[in-house]
Structure formats: C-alpha cells, structure tokens
Amino acid sequence: MVKKMILFILLSVGIFAENAYERNCIPCHTNLSTSLQGMFKNYLLVYSGEETVKAALRHYMRYPSNHISVMSDLFLDTYGIKEKLYISDEELKEAIDIYWETYKVFGKLN
C-alpha cells in the first residue's frame, strides 16, 4: 500500500511539474513532420495577430475540422485532423498562451 502511495505521489508530481502546453500539446506533435513552430507560422500567416490566432486555436481545439485547419491538404491527407481536445477552458487558455509566448516574433526582434 505504501509503495502504491509513493508511486501515486511521484506520478502526480511528474504530471504537475509540466505546464499545460508541455502536457497537452508537445506529446501529440513529436511524431509529425511539421513542428509546432511551423504550425504557428501557418496560424500567424492566416490570422495575423495575437487575438485572432488564439481565438482560432481555441476554436480548432474544440471543433477540429478540415475546413478551418491551416495545414496543407497534403498534411491533412497524411495525418488527418486532430481529435477534439478535452481539457478545461483554463488549461486550454494556458496552453495557447504559452504556445504564443514561445513562438511569437513580436517584441523579440531588435
């Protein structure tokens, strides 16, 4: 029983040590041919600003569809569309905010 409790605590600490982006985004994208940075560039090219990119990402994570994807037809034919993401609104917002801060170019250029 003690071993199970210790294992549970260690797993819990490991799960909560990562942020929402690391938990919910990175694992699904490790085996794709396009990086998360490449996808970010596609979103930025289509939606252009922080508010619209974040809104588009939130909508796509809740209602994934070929019609609203920013990925190429070849990519979608190869990998399909992602499955609907079942996480809380707060966790989704946190993941998207971290994603934006990781890859944004605004304010990083001198």
Short mmCIF file of C-alpha atoms in Angstrom, two decimals:
data_model
loop_
_atom_site.label_atom_id
_atom_site.label_comp_id
_atom_site.label_asym_id
_atom_site.label_seq_id
_atom_site.Cartn_x
_atom_site.Cartn_y
_atom_site.Cartn_z
CA MET A 1 0.00 0.00 0.00
CA VAL A 2 2.83 2.41 0.86
CA LYS A 3 4.55 1.64 -2.45
CA LYS A 4 1.34 2.48 -4.31
CA MET A 5 1.00 5.78 -2.45
CA ILE A 6 4.62 6.71 -3.16
CA LEU A 7 4.18 5.79 -6.83
CA PHE A 8 0.98 7.86 -6.99
CA ILE A 9 2.72 10.86 -5.40
CA LEU A 10 5.69 10.60 -7.76
CA LEU A 11 3.41 10.35 -10.80
CA SER A 12 1.33 13.29 -9.57
CA VAL A 13 4.42 15.43 -9.04
CA GLY A 14 5.64 14.48 -12.51
CA ILE A 15 2.32 15.37 -14.13
CA PHE A 16 2.02 18.69 -12.36
CA ALA A 17 5.65 19.61 -12.94
CA GLU A 18 4.94 20.24 -16.63
CA ASN A 19 2.89 23.17 -17.82
CA ALA A 20 -0.34 22.90 -19.83
CA TYR A 21 1.48 23.31 -23.15
CA GLU A 22 4.01 20.58 -22.34
CA ARG A 23 1.26 18.20 -21.13
CA ASN A 24 -1.32 18.74 -23.84
CA CYS A 25 0.49 19.85 -26.98
CA ILE A 26 4.02 18.52 -27.23
CA PRO A 27 3.30 14.76 -26.86
CA CYS A 28 0.93 14.70 -29.86
CA HIS A 29 3.31 16.67 -32.08
CA THR A 30 6.52 14.73 -31.51
CA ASN A 31 5.98 12.37 -34.46
CA LEU A 32 4.62 14.85 -37.02
CA SER A 33 6.61 16.10 -40.00
CA THR A 34 5.79 19.73 -39.20
CA SER A 35 6.98 21.32 -35.97
CA LEU A 36 4.81 23.32 -33.60
CA GLN A 37 6.80 26.37 -34.71
CA GLY A 38 5.92 25.65 -38.34
CA MET A 39 2.25 25.34 -37.43
CA PHE A 40 2.49 28.60 -35.51
CA LYS A 41 3.80 30.31 -38.64
CA ASN A 42 0.80 28.95 -40.59
CA TYR A 43 -1.60 30.32 -37.97
CA LEU A 44 0.18 33.66 -37.93
CA LEU A 45 0.11 33.86 -41.73
CA VAL A 46 -3.65 33.21 -41.83
CA TYR A 47 -4.83 35.03 -38.70
CA SER A 48 -2.03 37.63 -38.32
CA GLY A 49 -2.50 38.83 -34.74
CA GLU A 50 -2.44 37.54 -31.19
CA GLU A 51 -6.17 37.75 -30.51
CA THR A 52 -7.20 36.13 -33.78
CA VAL A 53 -4.53 33.40 -33.62
CA LYS A 54 -5.52 32.49 -30.08
CA ALA A 55 -9.24 32.51 -30.93
CA ALA A 56 -8.61 30.33 -33.99
CA LEU A 57 -6.57 27.87 -31.95
CA ARG A 58 -9.22 27.71 -29.21
CA HIS A 59 -11.95 27.07 -31.78
CA TYR A 60 -9.90 24.44 -33.63
CA MET A 61 -9.05 22.57 -30.42
CA ARG A 62 -12.74 22.39 -29.53
CA TYR A 63 -14.11 21.78 -33.05
CA PRO A 64 -11.35 20.37 -35.27
CA SER A 65 -12.25 20.30 -38.95
CA ASN A 66 -10.57 20.19 -42.36
CA HIS A 67 -12.40 23.38 -43.30
CA ILE A 68 -10.80 25.51 -40.61
CA SER A 69 -7.38 23.87 -40.44
CA VAL A 70 -4.42 25.98 -41.55
CA MET A 71 -2.44 22.92 -42.56
CA SER A 72 -1.90 21.90 -46.19
CA ASP A 73 -4.09 19.35 -47.94
CA LEU A 74 -1.08 17.02 -48.15
CA PHE A 75 -0.55 17.26 -44.39
CA LEU A 76 -4.24 16.61 -43.71
CA ASP A 77 -4.31 13.68 -46.15
CA THR A 78 -1.26 12.19 -44.44
CA TYR A 79 -2.07 12.81 -40.79
CA GLY A 80 -5.76 13.71 -40.75
CA ILE A 81 -7.19 16.22 -38.35
CA LYS A 82 -6.55 16.09 -34.65
CA GLU A 83 -9.11 14.74 -32.24
CA LYS A 84 -11.15 17.14 -30.17
CA LEU A 85 -9.20 18.26 -27.10
CA TYR A 86 -10.99 17.54 -23.83
CA ILE A 87 -9.34 19.82 -21.30
CA SER A 88 -10.72 22.67 -19.24
CA ASP A 89 -11.06 26.13 -20.75
CA GLU A 90 -8.48 27.42 -18.28
CA GLU A 91 -5.94 24.76 -19.21
CA LEU A 92 -6.55 25.32 -22.93
CA LYS A 93 -6.08 29.07 -22.46
CA GLU A 94 -2.85 28.48 -20.52
CA ALA A 95 -1.52 26.11 -23.21
CA ILE A 96 -2.32 28.57 -26.01
CA ASP A 97 -0.80 31.49 -24.08
CA ILE A 98 2.42 29.53 -23.56
CA TYR A 99 2.40 28.48 -27.23
CA TRP A 100 2.02 32.13 -28.26
CA GLU A 101 4.79 33.32 -25.95
CA THR A 102 7.11 30.55 -27.12
CA TYR A 103 6.89 31.29 -30.85
CA LYS A 104 5.74 34.90 -31.21
CA VAL A 105 8.10 37.18 -33.06
CA PHE A 106 6.58 40.44 -31.89
CA GLY A 107 8.85 42.14 -29.38
CA LYS A 108 11.68 39.66 -29.96
CA LEU A 109 13.23 41.44 -32.93
CA ASN A 110 15.65 44.30 -32.31
#
